PDBQT receptor file of N, H, CA, C and O in Angstrom, charges set to zero:
ATOM      1  N   MET A   1      -3.709  10.072  18.299  1.00  0.00    +0.000 N 
ATOM      2  CA  MET A   1      -4.012   9.419  19.888  1.00  0.00    +0.000 C 
ATOM      3  C   MET A   1      -3.738   7.516  19.523  1.00  0.00    +0.000 C 
ATOM      4  O   MET A   1      -3.156   6.663  20.193  1.00  0.00    +0.000 OA
ATOM      5  N   PHE A   2      -4.312   7.445  18.446  1.00  0.00    +0.000 N 
ATOM      6  H   PHE A   2      -4.785   8.138  17.901  1.00  0.00    +0.000 HD
ATOM      7  CA  PHE A   2      -4.363   6.203  18.098  1.00  0.00    +0.000 C 
ATOM      8  C   PHE A   2      -3.417   5.185  17.075  1.00  0.00    +0.000 C 
ATOM      9  O   PHE A   2      -3.586   4.109  16.502  1.00  0.00    +0.000 OA
ATOM     10  N   GLU A   3      -2.444   6.087  17.194  1.00  0.00    +0.000 N 
ATOM     11  H   GLU A   3      -2.307   6.961  17.660  1.00  0.00    +0.000 HD
ATOM     12  CA  GLU A   3      -0.961   5.663  16.756  1.00  0.00    +0.000 C 
ATOM     13  C   GLU A   3      -0.092   5.535  17.677  1.00  0.00    +0.000 C 
ATOM     14  O   GLU A   3       0.981   4.934  17.624  1.00  0.00    +0.000 OA
ATOM     15  N   ALA A   4      -0.740   6.334  18.876  1.00  0.00    +0.000 N 
ATOM     16  H   ALA A   4      -1.611   6.823  18.919  1.00  0.00    +0.000 HD
ATOM     17  CA  ALA A   4      -0.353   6.196  20.037  1.00  0.00    +0.000 C 
ATOM     18  C   ALA A   4      -0.497   4.381  21.219  1.00  0.00    +0.000 C 
ATOM     19  O   ALA A   4       0.038   3.814  22.172  1.00  0.00    +0.000 OA
ATOM     20  N   LEU A   5      -1.257   4.274  20.531  1.00  0.00    +0.000 N 
ATOM     21  H   LEU A   5      -1.692   4.734  19.757  1.00  0.00    +0.000 HD
ATOM     22  CA  LEU A   5      -1.759   3.116  20.992  1.00  0.00    +0.000 C 
ATOM     23  C   LEU A   5      -1.321   1.862  20.668  1.00  0.00    +0.000 C 
ATOM     24  O   LEU A   5      -1.070   0.992  21.502  1.00  0.00    +0.000 OA
ATOM     25  N   GLN A   6      -1.227   1.747  19.537  1.00  0.00    +0.000 N 
ATOM     26  H   GLN A   6      -1.431   2.454  18.860  1.00  0.00    +0.000 HD
ATOM     27  CA  GLN A   6      -0.959   0.528  18.413  1.00  0.00    +0.000 C 
ATOM     28  C   GLN A   6       1.024   0.493  19.227  1.00  0.00    +0.000 C 
ATOM     29  O   GLN A   6       1.921   1.259  19.577  1.00  0.00    +0.000 OA
ATOM     30  N   ARG A   7       0.638  -1.227  19.107  1.00  0.00    +0.000 N 
ATOM     31  H   ARG A   7      -0.091  -1.849  18.822  1.00  0.00    +0.000 HD
ATOM     32  CA  ARG A   7       2.369  -1.447  19.567  1.00  0.00    +0.000 C 
ATOM     33  C   ARG A   7       2.339  -2.183  18.586  1.00  0.00    +0.000 C 
ATOM     34  O   ARG A   7       1.344  -2.730  18.111  1.00  0.00    +0.000 OA
ATOM     35  N   PRO A   8       4.086  -2.277  18.000  1.00  0.00    +0.000 N 
ATOM     36  CA  PRO A   8       4.271  -3.727  17.110  1.00  0.00    +0.000 C 
ATOM     37  C   PRO A   8       4.089  -5.429  17.471  1.00  0.00    +0.000 C 
ATOM     38  O   PRO A   8       4.361  -6.033  18.508  1.00  0.00    +0.000 OA
ATOM     39  N   ILE A   9       3.777  -5.698  16.762  1.00  0.00    +0.000 N 
ATOM     40  H   ILE A   9       3.557  -5.207  15.919  1.00  0.00    +0.000 HD
ATOM     41  CA  ILE A   9       3.817  -7.237  17.155  1.00  0.00    +0.000 C 
ATOM     42  C   ILE A   9       4.696  -8.185  16.627  1.00  0.00    +0.000 C 
ATOM     43  O   ILE A   9       4.767  -9.377  16.924  1.00  0.00    +0.000 OA
ATOM     44  N   GLU A  10       5.499  -7.425  15.652  1.00  0.00    +0.000 N 
ATOM     45  H   GLU A  10       5.442  -6.457  15.410  1.00  0.00    +0.000 HD
ATOM     46  CA  GLU A  10       6.573  -8.025  15.516  1.00  0.00    +0.000 C 
ATOM     47  C   GLU A  10       7.940  -6.958  14.647  1.00  0.00    +0.000 C 
ATOM     48  O   GLU A  10       7.568  -6.230  13.727  1.00  0.00    +0.000 OA
ATOM     49  N   VAL A  11       9.350  -6.972  15.020  1.00  0.00    +0.000 N 
ATOM     50  H   VAL A  11       9.653  -7.563  15.768  1.00  0.00    +0.000 HD
ATOM     51  CA  VAL A  11      10.238  -6.563  13.851  1.00  0.00    +0.000 C 
ATOM     52  C   VAL A  11      10.621  -7.058  13.125  1.00  0.00    +0.000 C 
ATOM     53  O   VAL A  11      10.817  -8.273  13.150  1.00  0.00    +0.000 OA
ATOM     54  N   HIS A  12      10.967  -6.048  11.868  1.00  0.00    +0.000 N 
ATOM     55  H   HIS A  12      10.808  -5.061  11.847  1.00  0.00    +0.000 HD
ATOM     56  CA  HIS A  12      11.863  -7.202  10.864  1.00  0.00    +0.000 C 
ATOM     57  C   HIS A  12      12.902  -5.834  10.442  1.00  0.00    +0.000 C 
ATOM     58  O   HIS A  12      13.051  -4.748  11.004  1.00  0.00    +0.000 OA
ATOM     59  N   VAL A  13      13.525  -6.412   9.210  1.00  0.00    +0.000 N 
ATOM     60  H   VAL A  13      13.405  -7.294   8.754  1.00  0.00    +0.000 HD
ATOM     61  CA  VAL A  13      14.226  -5.859   8.655  1.00  0.00    +0.000 C 
ATOM     62  C   VAL A  13      13.770  -5.192   7.592  1.00  0.00    +0.000 C 
ATOM     63  O   VAL A  13      13.029  -5.671   6.733  1.00  0.00    +0.000 OA
ATOM     64  N   GLY A  14      14.395  -3.562   7.635  1.00  0.00    +0.000 N 
ATOM     65  H   GLY A  14      14.996  -3.173   8.333  1.00  0.00    +0.000 HD
ATOM     66  CA  GLY A  14      13.456  -3.253   5.995  1.00  0.00    +0.000 C 
ATOM     67  C   GLY A  14      14.109  -3.758   5.065  1.00  0.00    +0.000 C 
ATOM     68  O   GLY A  14      15.323  -3.755   4.861  1.00  0.00    +0.000 OA
ATOM     69  N   GLY A  15      12.655  -4.521   4.073  1.00  0.00    +0.000 N 
ATOM     70  H   GLY A  15      11.669  -4.522   4.238  1.00  0.00    +0.000 HD
ATOM     71  CA  GLY A  15      12.503  -4.896   3.090  1.00  0.00    +0.000 C 
ATOM     72  C   GLY A  15      12.625  -6.241   2.975  1.00  0.00    +0.000 C 
ATOM     73  O   GLY A  15      13.010  -6.914   2.019  1.00  0.00    +0.000 OA
ATOM     74  N   CYS A  16      12.172  -6.629   4.290  1.00  0.00    +0.000 N 
ATOM     75  H   CYS A  16      11.859  -6.082   5.066  1.00  0.00    +0.000 HD
ATOM     76  CA  CYS A  16      12.086  -8.291   4.466  1.00  0.00    +0.000 C 
ATOM     77  C   CYS A  16      10.603  -8.405   3.594  1.00  0.00    +0.000 C 
ATOM     78  O   CYS A  16       9.856  -7.455   3.361  1.00  0.00    +0.000 OA
ATOM     79  N   TYR A  17      10.356 -10.051   3.117  1.00  0.00    +0.000 N 
ATOM     80  H   TYR A  17      10.963 -10.823   3.306  1.00  0.00    +0.000 HD
ATOM     81  CA  TYR A  17       9.360 -10.419   2.275  1.00  0.00    +0.000 C 
ATOM     82  C   TYR A  17       8.109 -10.518   3.605  1.00  0.00    +0.000 C 
ATOM     83  O   TYR A  17       6.961 -10.095   3.469  1.00  0.00    +0.000 OA
ATOM     84  N   ALA A  18       8.508 -11.001   4.539  1.00  0.00    +0.000 N 
ATOM     85  H   ALA A  18       9.440 -11.345   4.650  1.00  0.00    +0.000 HD
ATOM     86  CA  ALA A  18       7.284 -11.546   5.585  1.00  0.00    +0.000 C 
ATOM     87  C   ALA A  18       6.651 -10.440   6.334  1.00  0.00    +0.000 C 
ATOM     88  O   ALA A  18       5.776 -10.605   7.184  1.00  0.00    +0.000 OA
ATOM     89  N   ALA A  19       7.253  -9.045   5.886  1.00  0.00    +0.000 N 
ATOM     90  H   ALA A  19       7.964  -8.911   5.195  1.00  0.00    +0.000 HD
ATOM     91  CA  ALA A  19       6.467  -8.004   7.022  1.00  0.00    +0.000 C 
ATOM     92  C   ALA A  19       4.827  -7.600   6.381  1.00  0.00    +0.000 C 
ATOM     93  O   ALA A  19       4.057  -6.903   7.041  1.00  0.00    +0.000 OA
ATOM     94  N   GLY A  20       4.487  -8.117   5.112  1.00  0.00    +0.000 N 
ATOM     95  H   GLY A  20       5.112  -8.684   4.575  1.00  0.00    +0.000 HD
ATOM     96  CA  GLY A  20       3.659  -7.822   5.104  1.00  0.00    +0.000 C 
ATOM     97  C   GLY A  20       3.090  -6.604   4.238  1.00  0.00    +0.000 C 
ATOM     98  O   GLY A  20       3.837  -5.786   3.701  1.00  0.00    +0.000 OA
ATOM     99  N   LYS A  21       1.190  -6.547   4.125  1.00  0.00    +0.000 N 
ATOM    100  H   LYS A  21       0.583  -7.212   4.561  1.00  0.00    +0.000 HD
ATOM    101  CA  LYS A  21       1.106  -5.053   3.939  1.00  0.00    +0.000 C 
ATOM    102  C   LYS A  21       0.774  -4.122   4.956  1.00  0.00    +0.000 C 
ATOM    103  O   LYS A  21       0.769  -2.953   4.568  1.00  0.00    +0.000 OA
ATOM    104  N   ARG A  22       0.475  -4.326   6.234  1.00  0.00    +0.000 N 
ATOM    105  H   ARG A  22       0.479  -5.276   6.548  1.00  0.00    +0.000 HD
ATOM    106  CA  ARG A  22       0.669  -3.376   7.416  1.00  0.00    +0.000 C 
ATOM    107  C   ARG A  22       1.427  -3.358   8.243  1.00  0.00    +0.000 C 
ATOM    108  O   ARG A  22       1.359  -4.008   9.286  1.00  0.00    +0.000 OA
ATOM    109  N   HIS A  23       2.614  -2.322   7.795  1.00  0.00    +0.000 N 
ATOM    110  H   HIS A  23       2.669  -1.794   6.948  1.00  0.00    +0.000 HD
ATOM    111  CA  HIS A  23       3.891  -2.116   8.520  1.00  0.00    +0.000 C 
ATOM    112  C   HIS A  23       4.548  -0.528   8.045  1.00  0.00    +0.000 C 
ATOM    113  O   HIS A  23       4.522  -0.039   6.916  1.00  0.00    +0.000 OA
ATOM    114  N   ARG A  24       5.098   0.036   9.244  1.00  0.00    +0.000 N 
ATOM    115  H   ARG A  24       5.118  -0.362  10.161  1.00  0.00    +0.000 HD
ATOM    116  CA  ARG A  24       5.181   1.195   9.099  1.00  0.00    +0.000 C 
ATOM    117  C   ARG A  24       6.941   1.024   9.805  1.00  0.00    +0.000 C 
ATOM    118  O   ARG A  24       7.294   0.352  10.774  1.00  0.00    +0.000 OA
ATOM    119  N   ALA A  25       7.789   1.915   8.880  1.00  0.00    +0.000 N 
ATOM    120  H   ALA A  25       7.503   2.461   8.093  1.00  0.00    +0.000 HD
ATOM    121  CA  ALA A  25       9.539   1.774   9.229  1.00  0.00    +0.000 C 
ATOM    122  C   ALA A  25       9.525   2.734  11.361  1.00  0.00    +0.000 C 
ATOM    123  O   ALA A  25       8.683   3.455  11.896  1.00  0.00    +0.000 OA
ATOM    124  N   ILE A  26      10.288   2.425  11.649  1.00  0.00    +0.000 N 
ATOM    125  H   ILE A  26      10.972   1.839  11.214  1.00  0.00    +0.000 HD
ATOM    126  CA  ILE A  26      10.907   2.761  12.707  1.00  0.00    +0.000 C 
ATOM    127  C   ILE A  26      12.186   2.743  12.837  1.00  0.00    +0.000 C 
ATOM    128  O   ILE A  26      12.842   1.832  12.331  1.00  0.00    +0.000 OA
ATOM    129  N   THR A  27      12.800   3.812  13.583  1.00  0.00    +0.000 N 
ATOM    130  H   THR A  27      12.267   4.552  13.994  1.00  0.00    +0.000 HD
ATOM    131  CA  THR A  27      14.163   4.061  13.757  1.00  0.00    +0.000 C 
ATOM    132  C   THR A  27      14.879   2.636  14.560  1.00  0.00    +0.000 C 
ATOM    133  O   THR A  27      14.444   1.821  15.374  1.00  0.00    +0.000 OA
ATOM    134  N   ARG A  28      15.650   2.748  14.150  1.00  0.00    +0.000 N 
ATOM    135  H   ARG A  28      16.003   3.410  13.489  1.00  0.00    +0.000 HD
ATOM    136  CA  ARG A  28      16.936   1.439  14.639  1.00  0.00    +0.000 C 
ATOM    137  C   ARG A  28      16.761   1.620  16.444  1.00  0.00    +0.000 C 
ATOM    138  O   ARG A  28      16.608   0.543  17.020  1.00  0.00    +0.000 OA
ATOM    139  N   GLU A  29      16.774   2.924  17.381  1.00  0.00    +0.000 N 
ATOM    140  H   GLU A  29      16.898   3.799  16.913  1.00  0.00    +0.000 HD
ATOM    141  CA  GLU A  29      16.582   2.798  18.090  1.00  0.00    +0.000 C 
ATOM    142  C   GLU A  29      15.425   2.104  18.944  1.00  0.00    +0.000 C 
ATOM    143  O   GLU A  29      15.375   1.423  19.969  1.00  0.00    +0.000 OA
ATOM    144  N   ARG A  30      14.590   2.576  18.083  1.00  0.00    +0.000 N 
ATOM    145  H   ARG A  30      14.631   3.128  17.250  1.00  0.00    +0.000 HD
ATOM    146  CA  ARG A  30      12.476   2.253  18.595  1.00  0.00    +0.000 C 
ATOM    147  C   ARG A  30      13.123   0.863  18.223  1.00  0.00    +0.000 C 
ATOM    148  O   ARG A  30      13.137   0.248  19.289  1.00  0.00    +0.000 OA
ATOM    149  N   ALA A  31      13.499   0.311  17.542  1.00  0.00    +0.000 N 
ATOM    150  H   ALA A  31      13.488   0.811  16.676  1.00  0.00    +0.000 HD
ATOM    151  CA  ALA A  31      13.592  -0.911  16.776  1.00  0.00    +0.000 C 
ATOM    152  C   ALA A  31      14.310  -2.253  18.274  1.00  0.00    +0.000 C 
ATOM    153  O   ALA A  31      13.948  -3.403  18.522  1.00  0.00    +0.000 OA
ATOM    154  N   LEU A  32      15.251  -1.488  18.849  1.00  0.00    +0.000 N 
ATOM    155  H   LEU A  32      15.545  -0.553  18.647  1.00  0.00    +0.000 HD
ATOM    156  CA  LEU A  32      16.011  -1.636  19.703  1.00  0.00    +0.000 C 
ATOM    157  C   LEU A  32      15.094  -1.992  21.008  1.00  0.00    +0.000 C 
ATOM    158  O   LEU A  32      14.841  -3.095  21.493  1.00  0.00    +0.000 OA
ATOM    159  N   ALA A  33      14.696  -0.734  21.399  1.00  0.00    +0.000 N 
ATOM    160  H   ALA A  33      14.901   0.162  21.006  1.00  0.00    +0.000 HD
ATOM    161  CA  ALA A  33      13.543  -0.878  22.361  1.00  0.00    +0.000 C 
ATOM    162  C   ALA A  33      12.448  -1.411  22.389  1.00  0.00    +0.000 C 
ATOM    163  O   ALA A  33      11.739  -1.414  23.395  1.00  0.00    +0.000 OA
ATOM    164  N   VAL A  34      12.091  -2.025  21.124  1.00  0.00    +0.000 N 
ATOM    165  H   VAL A  34      12.667  -2.022  20.306  1.00  0.00    +0.000 HD
ATOM    166  CA  VAL A  34      10.757  -2.978  21.451  1.00  0.00    +0.000 C 
ATOM    167  C   VAL A  34      11.168  -4.194  21.473  1.00  0.00    +0.000 C 
ATOM    168  O   VAL A  34      10.476  -5.102  21.934  1.00  0.00    +0.000 OA
ATOM    169  N   LEU A  35      12.799  -4.435  20.786  1.00  0.00    +0.000 N 
ATOM    170  H   LEU A  35      13.361  -3.697  20.412  1.00  0.00    +0.000 HD
ATOM    171  CA  LEU A  35      13.000  -5.609  21.163  1.00  0.00    +0.000 C 
ATOM    172  C   LEU A  35      13.366  -6.275  22.729  1.00  0.00    +0.000 C 
ATOM    173  O   LEU A  35      13.169  -7.386  23.221  1.00  0.00    +0.000 OA
ATOM    174  N   ALA A  36      13.847  -5.316  23.116  1.00  0.00    +0.000 N 
ATOM    175  H   ALA A  36      14.008  -4.414  22.716  1.00  0.00    +0.000 HD
ATOM    176  CA  ALA A  36      14.386  -5.394  24.756  1.00  0.00    +0.000 C 
ATOM    177  C   ALA A  36      12.843  -5.475  25.553  1.00  0.00    +0.000 C 
ATOM    178  O   ALA A  36      12.844  -6.375  26.393  1.00  0.00    +0.000 OA
ATOM    179  N   ASP A  37      11.926  -4.950  25.490  1.00  0.00    +0.000 N 
ATOM    180  H   ASP A  37      11.926  -4.219  24.807  1.00  0.00    +0.000 HD
ATOM    181  CA  ASP A  37      10.500  -5.087  25.852  1.00  0.00    +0.000 C 
ATOM    182  C   ASP A  37       9.811  -6.462  25.591  1.00  0.00    +0.000 C 
ATOM    183  O   ASP A  37       8.725  -6.678  26.129  1.00  0.00    +0.000 OA
ATOM    184  N   GLY A  38      10.395  -7.409  24.784  1.00  0.00    +0.000 N 
ATOM    185  H   GLY A  38      11.278  -7.233  24.347  1.00  0.00    +0.000 HD
ATOM    186  CA  GLY A  38       9.695  -8.571  24.501  1.00  0.00    +0.000 C 
ATOM    187  C   GLY A  38       8.833  -8.614  23.466  1.00  0.00    +0.000 C 
ATOM    188  O   GLY A  38       8.016  -9.522  23.310  1.00  0.00    +0.000 OA
ATOM    189  N   ILE A  39       9.018  -7.313  22.459  1.00  0.00    +0.000 N 
ATOM    190  H   ILE A  39       9.682  -6.576  22.585  1.00  0.00    +0.000 HD
ATOM    191  CA  ILE A  39       7.999  -7.798  21.135  1.00  0.00    +0.000 C 
ATOM    192  C   ILE A  39       9.244  -8.792  20.040  1.00  0.00    +0.000 C 
ATOM    193  O   ILE A  39      10.437  -8.555  19.850  1.00  0.00    +0.000 OA
ATOM    194  N   ARG A  40       8.575  -9.660  19.613  1.00  0.00    +0.000 N 
ATOM    195  H   ARG A  40       7.605  -9.852  19.766  1.00  0.00    +0.000 HD
ATOM    196  CA  ARG A  40       9.224 -10.801  18.704  1.00  0.00    +0.000 C 
ATOM    197  C   ARG A  40       9.958 -10.398  17.808  1.00  0.00    +0.000 C 
ATOM    198  O   ARG A  40       9.663  -9.335  17.262  1.00  0.00    +0.000 OA
ATOM    199  N   ALA A  41      11.148 -11.140  17.389  1.00  0.00    +0.000 N 
ATOM    200  H   ALA A  41      11.387 -12.004  17.833  1.00  0.00    +0.000 HD
ATOM    201  CA  ALA A  41      11.918 -10.901  16.148  1.00  0.00    +0.000 C 
ATOM    202  C   ALA A  41      11.416 -11.617  14.817  1.00  0.00    +0.000 C 
ATOM    203  O   ALA A  41      11.092 -12.802  14.900  1.00  0.00    +0.000 OA
ATOM    204  N   CYS A  42      11.351 -11.098  13.854  1.00  0.00    +0.000 N 
ATOM    205  H   CYS A  42      11.614 -10.136  13.787  1.00  0.00    +0.000 HD
ATOM    206  CA  CYS A  42      10.920 -11.783  12.500  1.00  0.00    +0.000 C 
ATOM    207  C   CYS A  42      12.165 -13.346  12.555  1.00  0.00    +0.000 C 
ATOM    208  O   CYS A  42      13.347 -13.293  12.895  1.00  0.00    +0.000 OA
ATOM    209  N   ILE A  43      11.306 -14.728  12.055  1.00  0.00    +0.000 N 
ATOM    210  H   ILE A  43      10.346 -14.770  11.778  1.00  0.00    +0.000 HD
ATOM    211  CA  ILE A  43      12.284 -15.256  12.464  1.00  0.00    +0.000 C 
ATOM    212  C   ILE A  43      13.010 -15.809  10.969  1.00  0.00    +0.000 C 
ATOM    213  O   ILE A  43      13.695 -16.831  10.954  1.00  0.00    +0.000 OA
ATOM    214  N   HIS A  44      12.761 -15.002   9.757  1.00  0.00    +0.000 N 
ATOM    215  H   HIS A  44      12.204 -14.171   9.768  1.00  0.00    +0.000 HD
ATOM    216  CA  HIS A  44      13.103 -14.574   8.507  1.00  0.00    +0.000 C 
ATOM    217  C   HIS A  44      14.532 -14.265   8.288  1.00  0.00    +0.000 C 
ATOM    218  O   HIS A  44      15.583 -14.829   7.982  1.00  0.00    +0.000 OA
ATOM    219  N   CYS A  45      13.771 -12.361   8.784  1.00  0.00    +0.000 N 
ATOM    220  H   CYS A  45      12.918 -11.903   9.033  1.00  0.00    +0.000 HD
ATOM    221  CA  CYS A  45      14.970 -11.641   8.208  1.00  0.00    +0.000 C 
ATOM    222  C   CYS A  45      15.833 -11.558   9.756  1.00  0.00    +0.000 C 
ATOM    223  O   CYS A  45      16.999 -11.258   9.501  1.00  0.00    +0.000 OA
ATOM    224  N   ARG A  46      15.671 -11.691  10.921  1.00  0.00    +0.000 N 
ATOM    225  H   ARG A  46      14.724 -11.935  11.128  1.00  0.00    +0.000 HD
ATOM    226  CA  ARG A  46      16.381 -11.768  12.041  1.00  0.00    +0.000 C 
ATOM    227  C   ARG A  46      16.882 -10.568  12.859  1.00  0.00    +0.000 C 
ATOM    228  O   ARG A  46      17.864 -10.567  13.603  1.00  0.00    +0.000 OA
ATOM    229  N   PRO A  47      16.117  -9.630  12.623  1.00  0.00    +0.000 N 
ATOM    230  CA  PRO A  47      16.709  -8.289  12.909  1.00  0.00    +0.000 C 
ATOM    231  C   PRO A  47      16.974  -8.106  14.077  1.00  0.00    +0.000 C 
ATOM    232  O   PRO A  47      17.252  -6.910  14.173  1.00  0.00    +0.000 OA
ATOM    233  N   ASP A  48      17.077  -8.713  15.291  1.00  0.00    +0.000 N 
ATOM    234  H   ASP A  48      16.851  -9.684  15.213  1.00  0.00    +0.000 HD
ATOM    235  CA  ASP A  48      17.641  -9.279  16.302  1.00  0.00    +0.000 C 
ATOM    236  C   ASP A  48      19.440  -8.820  16.345  1.00  0.00    +0.000 C 
ATOM    237  O   ASP A  48      20.067  -7.963  16.968  1.00  0.00    +0.000 OA
ATOM    238  N   THR A  49      19.886 -10.050  15.187  1.00  0.00    +0.000 N 
ATOM    239  H   THR A  49      19.377 -10.747  14.682  1.00  0.00    +0.000 HD
ATOM    240  CA  THR A  49      21.208 -10.473  15.200  1.00  0.00    +0.000 C 
ATOM    241  C   THR A  49      21.775  -9.554  14.042  1.00  0.00    +0.000 C 
ATOM    242  O   THR A  49      23.002  -9.457  14.026  1.00  0.00    +0.000 OA
ATOM    243  N   GLU A  50      21.020  -8.814  12.999  1.00  0.00    +0.000 N 
ATOM    244  H   GLU A  50      20.024  -8.892  13.012  1.00  0.00    +0.000 HD
ATOM    245  CA  GLU A  50      21.102  -7.797  12.476  1.00  0.00    +0.000 C 
ATOM    246  C   GLU A  50      21.855  -6.546  13.196  1.00  0.00    +0.000 C 
ATOM    247  O   GLU A  50      22.920  -5.954  13.023  1.00  0.00    +0.000 OA
ATOM    248  N   SER A  51      20.859  -6.459  14.009  1.00  0.00    +0.000 N 
ATOM    249  H   SER A  51      19.994  -6.940  14.150  1.00  0.00    +0.000 HD
ATOM    250  CA  SER A  51      21.205  -5.141  14.970  1.00  0.00    +0.000 C 
ATOM    251  C   SER A  51      22.363  -4.914  16.129  1.00  0.00    +0.000 C 
ATOM    252  O   SER A  51      22.888  -3.921  16.632  1.00  0.00    +0.000 OA
ATOM    253  N   GLY A  52      22.496  -6.388  16.299  1.00  0.00    +0.000 N 
ATOM    254  H   GLY A  52      22.070  -7.195  15.890  1.00  0.00    +0.000 HD
ATOM    255  CA  GLY A  52      23.667  -6.688  17.317  1.00  0.00    +0.000 C 
ATOM    256  C   GLY A  52      22.918  -6.890  18.743  1.00  0.00    +0.000 C 
ATOM    257  O   GLY A  52      23.512  -6.892  19.822  1.00  0.00    +0.000 OA
ATOM    258  N   VAL A  53      21.665  -7.041  18.596  1.00  0.00    +0.000 N 
ATOM    259  H   VAL A  53      21.182  -7.039  17.720  1.00  0.00    +0.000 HD
ATOM    260  CA  VAL A  53      21.316  -7.611  19.855  1.00  0.00    +0.000 C 
ATOM    261  C   VAL A  53      21.504  -8.671  20.537  1.00  0.00    +0.000 C 
ATOM    262  O   VAL A  53      21.546  -8.640  21.767  1.00  0.00    +0.000 OA
ATOM    263  N   LEU A  54      21.689 -10.108  19.619  1.00  0.00    +0.000 N 
ATOM    264  H   LEU A  54      21.655 -10.133  18.620  1.00  0.00    +0.000 HD
ATOM    265  CA  LEU A  54      21.820 -11.282  19.921  1.00  0.00    +0.000 C 
ATOM    266  C   LEU A  54      23.477 -11.410  19.427  1.00  0.00    +0.000 C 
ATOM    267  O   LEU A  54      24.076 -12.478  19.548  1.00  0.00    +0.000 OA
TER     268      LEU A  54
């Protein structure tokens, strides 16, 4: 239940140096969904342009 309450605060591409230590992998579909919900994309690795959202 605790994990279900955690919302991402930023989306990164795998291997991004700016992801920090507190991260977890998500599927491409989940990443697209949270980006569409307004969660910000990392300004360094730009997952929104990598995935074709922009």
